PDB file of C-alpha atoms in Angstrom:
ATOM      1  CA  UNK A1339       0.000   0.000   0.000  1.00  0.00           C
ATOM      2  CA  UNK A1340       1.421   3.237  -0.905  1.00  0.00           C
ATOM      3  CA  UNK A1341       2.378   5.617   2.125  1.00  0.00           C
ATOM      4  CA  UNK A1342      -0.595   8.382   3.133  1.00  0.00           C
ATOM      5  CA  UNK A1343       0.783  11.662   0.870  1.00  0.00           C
ATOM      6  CA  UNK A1344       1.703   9.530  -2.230  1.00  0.00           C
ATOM      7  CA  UNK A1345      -1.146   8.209  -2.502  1.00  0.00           C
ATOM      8  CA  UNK A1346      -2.524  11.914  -2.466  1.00  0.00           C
ATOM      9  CA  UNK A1347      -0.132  12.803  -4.764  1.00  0.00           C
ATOM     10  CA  UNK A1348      -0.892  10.376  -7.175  1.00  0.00           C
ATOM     11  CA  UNK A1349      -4.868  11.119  -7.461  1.00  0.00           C
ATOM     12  CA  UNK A1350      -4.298  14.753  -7.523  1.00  0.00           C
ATOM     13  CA  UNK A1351      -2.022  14.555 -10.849  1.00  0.00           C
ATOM     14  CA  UNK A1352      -4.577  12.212 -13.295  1.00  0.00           C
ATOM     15  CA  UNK A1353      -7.428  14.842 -11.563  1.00  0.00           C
ATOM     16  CA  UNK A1354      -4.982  17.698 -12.431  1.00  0.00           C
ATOM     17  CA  UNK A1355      -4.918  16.541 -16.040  1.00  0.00           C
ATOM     18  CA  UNK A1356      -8.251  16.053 -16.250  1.00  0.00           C
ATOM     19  CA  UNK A1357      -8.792  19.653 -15.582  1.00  0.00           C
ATOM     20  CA  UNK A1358      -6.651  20.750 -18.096  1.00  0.00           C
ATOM     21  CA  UNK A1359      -8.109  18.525 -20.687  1.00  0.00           C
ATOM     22  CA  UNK A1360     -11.470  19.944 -19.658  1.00  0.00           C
ATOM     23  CA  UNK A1361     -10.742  23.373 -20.209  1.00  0.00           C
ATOM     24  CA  UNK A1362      -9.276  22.658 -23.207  1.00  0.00           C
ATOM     25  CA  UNK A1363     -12.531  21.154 -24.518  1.00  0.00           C
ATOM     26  CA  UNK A1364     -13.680  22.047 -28.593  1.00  0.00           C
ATOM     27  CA  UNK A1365     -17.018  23.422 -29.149  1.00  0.00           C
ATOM     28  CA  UNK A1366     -17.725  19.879 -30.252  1.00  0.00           C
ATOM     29  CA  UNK A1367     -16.857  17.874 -26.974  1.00  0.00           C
ATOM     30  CA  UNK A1368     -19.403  16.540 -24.475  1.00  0.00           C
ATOM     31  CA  UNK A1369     -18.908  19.682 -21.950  1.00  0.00           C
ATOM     32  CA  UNK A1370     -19.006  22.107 -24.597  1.00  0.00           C
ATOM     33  CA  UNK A1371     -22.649  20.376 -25.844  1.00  0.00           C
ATOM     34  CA  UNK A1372     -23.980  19.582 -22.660  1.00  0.00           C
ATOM     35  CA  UNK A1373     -23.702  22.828 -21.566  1.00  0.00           C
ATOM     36  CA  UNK A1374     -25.112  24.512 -24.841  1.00  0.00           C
ATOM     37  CA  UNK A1375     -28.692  22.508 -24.243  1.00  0.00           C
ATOM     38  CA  UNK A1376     -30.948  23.956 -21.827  1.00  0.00           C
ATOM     39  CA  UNK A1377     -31.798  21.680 -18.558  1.00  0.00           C
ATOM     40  CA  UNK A1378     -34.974  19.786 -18.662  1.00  0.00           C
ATOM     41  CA  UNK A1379     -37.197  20.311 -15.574  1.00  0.00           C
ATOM     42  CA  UNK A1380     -36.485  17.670 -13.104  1.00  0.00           C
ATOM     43  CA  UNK A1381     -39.205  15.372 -11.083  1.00  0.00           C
ATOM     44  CA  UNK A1382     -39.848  16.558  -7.785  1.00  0.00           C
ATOM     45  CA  UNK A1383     -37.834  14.672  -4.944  1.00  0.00           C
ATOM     46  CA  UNK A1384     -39.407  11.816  -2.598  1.00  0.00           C
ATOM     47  CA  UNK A1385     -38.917  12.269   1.055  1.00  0.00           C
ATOM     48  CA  UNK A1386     -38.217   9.746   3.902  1.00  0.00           C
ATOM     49  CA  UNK A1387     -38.989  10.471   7.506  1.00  0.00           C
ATOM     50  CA  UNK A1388     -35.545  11.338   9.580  1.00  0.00           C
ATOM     51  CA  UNK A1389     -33.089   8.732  10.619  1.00  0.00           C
ATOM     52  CA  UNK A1390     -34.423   6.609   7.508  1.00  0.00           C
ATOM     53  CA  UNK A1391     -32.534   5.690   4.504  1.00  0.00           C
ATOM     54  CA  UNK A1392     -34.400   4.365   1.239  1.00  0.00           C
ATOM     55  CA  UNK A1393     -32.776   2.338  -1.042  1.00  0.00           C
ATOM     56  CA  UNK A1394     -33.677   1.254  -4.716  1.00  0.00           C
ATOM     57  CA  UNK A1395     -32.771  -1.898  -5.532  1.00  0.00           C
ATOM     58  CA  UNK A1396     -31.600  -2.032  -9.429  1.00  0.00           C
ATOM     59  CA  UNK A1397     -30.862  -4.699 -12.029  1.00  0.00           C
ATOM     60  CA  UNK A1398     -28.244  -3.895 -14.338  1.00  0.00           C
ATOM     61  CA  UNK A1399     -27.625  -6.027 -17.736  1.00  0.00           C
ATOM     62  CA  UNK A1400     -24.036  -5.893 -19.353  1.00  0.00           C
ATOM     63  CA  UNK A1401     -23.033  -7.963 -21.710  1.00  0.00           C
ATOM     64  CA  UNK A1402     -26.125 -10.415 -21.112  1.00  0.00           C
ATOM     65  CA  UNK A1403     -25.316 -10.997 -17.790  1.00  0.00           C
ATOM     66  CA  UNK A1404     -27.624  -9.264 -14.754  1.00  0.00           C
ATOM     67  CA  UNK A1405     -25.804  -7.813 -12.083  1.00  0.00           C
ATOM     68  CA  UNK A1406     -27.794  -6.151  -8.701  1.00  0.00           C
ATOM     69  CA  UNK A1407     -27.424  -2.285  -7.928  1.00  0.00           C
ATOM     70  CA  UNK A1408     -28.633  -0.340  -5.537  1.00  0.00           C
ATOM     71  CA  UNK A1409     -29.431   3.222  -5.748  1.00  0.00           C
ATOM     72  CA  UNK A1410     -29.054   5.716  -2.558  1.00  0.00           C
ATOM     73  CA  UNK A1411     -31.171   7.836  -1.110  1.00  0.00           C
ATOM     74  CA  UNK A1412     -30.488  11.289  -2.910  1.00  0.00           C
ATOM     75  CA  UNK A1413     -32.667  13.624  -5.229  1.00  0.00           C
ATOM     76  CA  UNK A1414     -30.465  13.052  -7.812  1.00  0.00           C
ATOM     77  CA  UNK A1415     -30.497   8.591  -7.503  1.00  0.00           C
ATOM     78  CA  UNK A1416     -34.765   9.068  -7.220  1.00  0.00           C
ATOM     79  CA  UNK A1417     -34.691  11.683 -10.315  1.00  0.00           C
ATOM     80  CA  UNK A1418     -32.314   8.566 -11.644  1.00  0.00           C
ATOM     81  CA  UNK A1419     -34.835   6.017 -10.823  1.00  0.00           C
ATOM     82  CA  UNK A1420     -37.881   7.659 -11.855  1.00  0.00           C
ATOM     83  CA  UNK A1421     -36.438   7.493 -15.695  1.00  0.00           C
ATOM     84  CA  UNK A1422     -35.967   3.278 -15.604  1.00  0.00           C
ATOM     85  CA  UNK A1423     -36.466   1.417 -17.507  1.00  0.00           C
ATOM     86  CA  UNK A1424     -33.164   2.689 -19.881  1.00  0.00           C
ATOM     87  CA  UNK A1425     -30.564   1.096 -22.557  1.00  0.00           C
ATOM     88  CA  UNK A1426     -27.581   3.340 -22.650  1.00  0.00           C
ATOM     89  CA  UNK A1427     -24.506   2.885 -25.613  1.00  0.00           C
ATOM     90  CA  UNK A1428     -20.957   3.022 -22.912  1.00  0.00           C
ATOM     91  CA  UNK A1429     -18.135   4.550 -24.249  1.00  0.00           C
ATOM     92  CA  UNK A1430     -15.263   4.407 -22.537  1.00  0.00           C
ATOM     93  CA  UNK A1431     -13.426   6.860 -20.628  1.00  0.00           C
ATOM     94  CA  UNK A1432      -9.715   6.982 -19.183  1.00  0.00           C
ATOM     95  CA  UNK A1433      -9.281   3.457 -19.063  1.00  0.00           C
ATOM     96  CA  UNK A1434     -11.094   3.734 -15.731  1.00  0.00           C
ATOM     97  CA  UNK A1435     -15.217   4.191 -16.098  1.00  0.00           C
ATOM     98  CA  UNK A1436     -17.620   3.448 -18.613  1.00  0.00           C
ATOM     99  CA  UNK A1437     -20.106   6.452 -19.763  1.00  0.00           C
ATOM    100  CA  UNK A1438     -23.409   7.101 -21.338  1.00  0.00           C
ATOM    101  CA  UNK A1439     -25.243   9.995 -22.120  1.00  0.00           C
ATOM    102  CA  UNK A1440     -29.016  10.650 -20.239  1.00  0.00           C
ATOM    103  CA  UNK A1441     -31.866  11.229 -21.655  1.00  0.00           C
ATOM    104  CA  UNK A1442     -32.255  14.543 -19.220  1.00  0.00           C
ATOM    105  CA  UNK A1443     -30.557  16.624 -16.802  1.00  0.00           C
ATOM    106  CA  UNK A1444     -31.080  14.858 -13.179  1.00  0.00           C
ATOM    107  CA  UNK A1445     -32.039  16.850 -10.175  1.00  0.00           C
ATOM    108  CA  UNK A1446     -28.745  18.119  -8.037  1.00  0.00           C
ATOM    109  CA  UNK A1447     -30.698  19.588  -4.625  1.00  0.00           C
ATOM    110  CA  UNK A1448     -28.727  18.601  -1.954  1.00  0.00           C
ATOM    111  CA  UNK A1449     -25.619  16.855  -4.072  1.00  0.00           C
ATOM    112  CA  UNK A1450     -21.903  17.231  -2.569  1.00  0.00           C
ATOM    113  CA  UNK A1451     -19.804  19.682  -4.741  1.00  0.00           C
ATOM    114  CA  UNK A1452     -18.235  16.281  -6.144  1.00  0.00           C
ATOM    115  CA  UNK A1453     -16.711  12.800  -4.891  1.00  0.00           C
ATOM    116  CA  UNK A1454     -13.818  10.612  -5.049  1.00  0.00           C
ATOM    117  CA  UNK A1455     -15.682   7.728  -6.626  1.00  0.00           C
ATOM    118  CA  UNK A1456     -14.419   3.670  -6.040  1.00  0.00           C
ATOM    119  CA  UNK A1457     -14.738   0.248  -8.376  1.00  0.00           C
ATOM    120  CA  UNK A1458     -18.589  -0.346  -8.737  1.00  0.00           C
ATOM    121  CA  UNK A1459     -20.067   3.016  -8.101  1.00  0.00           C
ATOM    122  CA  UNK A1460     -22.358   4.316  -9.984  1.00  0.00           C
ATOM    123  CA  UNK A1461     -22.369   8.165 -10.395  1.00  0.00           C
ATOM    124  CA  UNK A1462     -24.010  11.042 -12.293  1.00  0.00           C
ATOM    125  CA  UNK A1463     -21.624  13.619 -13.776  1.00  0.00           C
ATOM    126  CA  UNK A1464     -23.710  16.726 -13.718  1.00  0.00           C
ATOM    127  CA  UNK A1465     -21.929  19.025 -16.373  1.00  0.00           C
ATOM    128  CA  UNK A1466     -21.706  16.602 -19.067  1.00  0.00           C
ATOM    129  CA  UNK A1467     -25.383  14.954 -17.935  1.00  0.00           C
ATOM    130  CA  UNK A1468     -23.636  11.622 -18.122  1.00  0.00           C
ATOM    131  CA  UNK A1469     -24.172   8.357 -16.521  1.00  0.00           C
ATOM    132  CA  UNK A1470     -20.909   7.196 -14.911  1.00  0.00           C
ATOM    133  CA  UNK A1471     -19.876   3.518 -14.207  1.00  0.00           C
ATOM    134  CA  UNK A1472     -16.403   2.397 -12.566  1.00  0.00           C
ATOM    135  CA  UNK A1473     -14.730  -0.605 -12.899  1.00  0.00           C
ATOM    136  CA  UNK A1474     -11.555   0.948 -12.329  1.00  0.00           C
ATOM    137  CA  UNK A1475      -9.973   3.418  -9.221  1.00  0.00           C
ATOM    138  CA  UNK A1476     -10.384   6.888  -9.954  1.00  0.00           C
ATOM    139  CA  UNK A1477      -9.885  10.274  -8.827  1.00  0.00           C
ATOM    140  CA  UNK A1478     -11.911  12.816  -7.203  1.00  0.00           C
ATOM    141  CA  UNK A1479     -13.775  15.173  -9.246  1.00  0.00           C
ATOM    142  CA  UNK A1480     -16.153  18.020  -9.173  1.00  0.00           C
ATOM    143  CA  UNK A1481     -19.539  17.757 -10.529  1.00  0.00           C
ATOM    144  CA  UNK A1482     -19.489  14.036  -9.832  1.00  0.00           C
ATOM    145  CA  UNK A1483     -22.784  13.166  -7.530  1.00  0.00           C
ATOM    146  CA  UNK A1484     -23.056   9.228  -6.302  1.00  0.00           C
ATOM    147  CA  UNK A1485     -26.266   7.497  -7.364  1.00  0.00           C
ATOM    148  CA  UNK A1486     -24.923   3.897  -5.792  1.00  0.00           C
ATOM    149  CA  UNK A1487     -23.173   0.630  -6.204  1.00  0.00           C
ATOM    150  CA  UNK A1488     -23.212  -2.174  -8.602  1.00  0.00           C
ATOM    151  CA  UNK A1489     -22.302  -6.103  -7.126  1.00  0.00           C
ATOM    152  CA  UNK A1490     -18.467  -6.422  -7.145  1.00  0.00           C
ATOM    153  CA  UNK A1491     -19.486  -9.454 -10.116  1.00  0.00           C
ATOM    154  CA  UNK A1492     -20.271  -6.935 -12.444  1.00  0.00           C
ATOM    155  CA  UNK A1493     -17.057  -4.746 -12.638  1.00  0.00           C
ATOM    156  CA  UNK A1494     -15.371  -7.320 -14.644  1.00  0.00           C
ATOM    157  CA  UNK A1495     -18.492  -7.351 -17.108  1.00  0.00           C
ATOM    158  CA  UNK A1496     -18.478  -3.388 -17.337  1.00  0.00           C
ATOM    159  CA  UNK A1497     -14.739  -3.337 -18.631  1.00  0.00           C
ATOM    160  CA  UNK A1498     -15.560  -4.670 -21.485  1.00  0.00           C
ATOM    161  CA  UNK A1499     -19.814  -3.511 -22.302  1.00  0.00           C
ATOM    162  CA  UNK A1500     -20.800  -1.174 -25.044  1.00  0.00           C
ATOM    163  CA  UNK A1501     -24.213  -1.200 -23.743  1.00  0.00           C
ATOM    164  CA  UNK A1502     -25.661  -1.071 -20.193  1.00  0.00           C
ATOM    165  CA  UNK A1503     -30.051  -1.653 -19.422  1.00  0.00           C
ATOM    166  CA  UNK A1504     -31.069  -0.405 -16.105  1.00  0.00           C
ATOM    167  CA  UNK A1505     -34.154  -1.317 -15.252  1.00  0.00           C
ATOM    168  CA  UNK A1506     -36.125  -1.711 -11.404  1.00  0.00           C
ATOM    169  CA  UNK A1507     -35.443  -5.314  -9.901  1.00  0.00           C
ATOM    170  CA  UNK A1508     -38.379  -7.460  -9.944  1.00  0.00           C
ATOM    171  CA  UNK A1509     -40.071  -7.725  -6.638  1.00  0.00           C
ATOM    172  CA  UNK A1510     -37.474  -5.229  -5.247  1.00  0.00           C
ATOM    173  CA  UNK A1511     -38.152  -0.803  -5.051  1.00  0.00           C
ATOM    174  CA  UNK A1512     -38.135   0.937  -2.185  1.00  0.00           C
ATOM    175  CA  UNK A1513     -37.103  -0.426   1.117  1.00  0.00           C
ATOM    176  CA  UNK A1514     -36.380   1.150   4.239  1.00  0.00           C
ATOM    177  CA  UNK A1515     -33.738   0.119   7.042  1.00  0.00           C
ATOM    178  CA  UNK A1516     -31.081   2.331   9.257  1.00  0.00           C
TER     179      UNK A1516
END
């Protein structure tokens, strides 16, 4: 395991170039057109009585294989959910994450500024209105809101998908718990 500050170190530089190579985005790159279509109103957010989490339970197919995801409890996972059933085209991205465009801007209320995101998460990444899906480490960045976690079985499957359907588990939706 790498010692404390070089580990810091080493996620700050691929984030560092990241920035770079987003500022240096073309009029024709995803930022540039994401940011040129006006947002779509967004569904108005559930609630859940204090001290209680929600969770959505998920089904994710990748390369013909079903893996189980759950969503958290934010505005932005429930704005998520409330478009499923969807069939996304991945592209890849970094070596790191698979990514897909949405069919809408999701809902931010109440979304951290960003997050360092870990294998299996799945994430929206607000200024691009993308879908985000790890199967690799990678680093921290800004605009990046968790929506939940995939089953450790389906990283390996995600590596190598071109096309992702996301769809409500059977028998599964809301449940509550601490």
């Amino acid at each position: 395991m790498k010692p404390a500050p070089l580990r810091a170190f080493t996620r700050g530089v691929p984030a560092a170039a990241l920035l770079l190579v987003g500022t240096a985005c073309t009029s024709d790159s995803p930022a540039a057109s994401a940011s040129a279509s006006p947002q779509a109103p967004t569904a108005p957010a559930a609630t859940t009585s204090p001290g209680r989490t929600t969770a959505m339970h998920i089904r994710l197919t990748l390369n013909g294989h079903r893996i189980a995801a759950t969503l958290n409890d934010s505005a932005t996972a429930r704005d998520f959910a409330a478009q499923l059933p969807l069939t996304l085209s991945l592209r890849d991205f970094h070596q790191a994450e698979k990514i897909a465009d949405l069919p809408r801007k999701l809902s931010t209320s109440g979304a951290p500024q960003g997050t360092d995101p870990e294998v299996g998460d799945l994430a929206y990444y607000a200024p691009w209105n993308q879908l985000a899906t790890y199967y690799r480490d990678a680093p921290y960045a800004t605009g990046l809101v968790p929506l939940g976690r995939m089953d450790r079985s389906g990283v390996e499957q995600l590596a190598t998908a071109d096309e992702i359907t996301i769809e409500v588990a059977p028998g599964a939706g809301h449940r509550s718990g601490r």
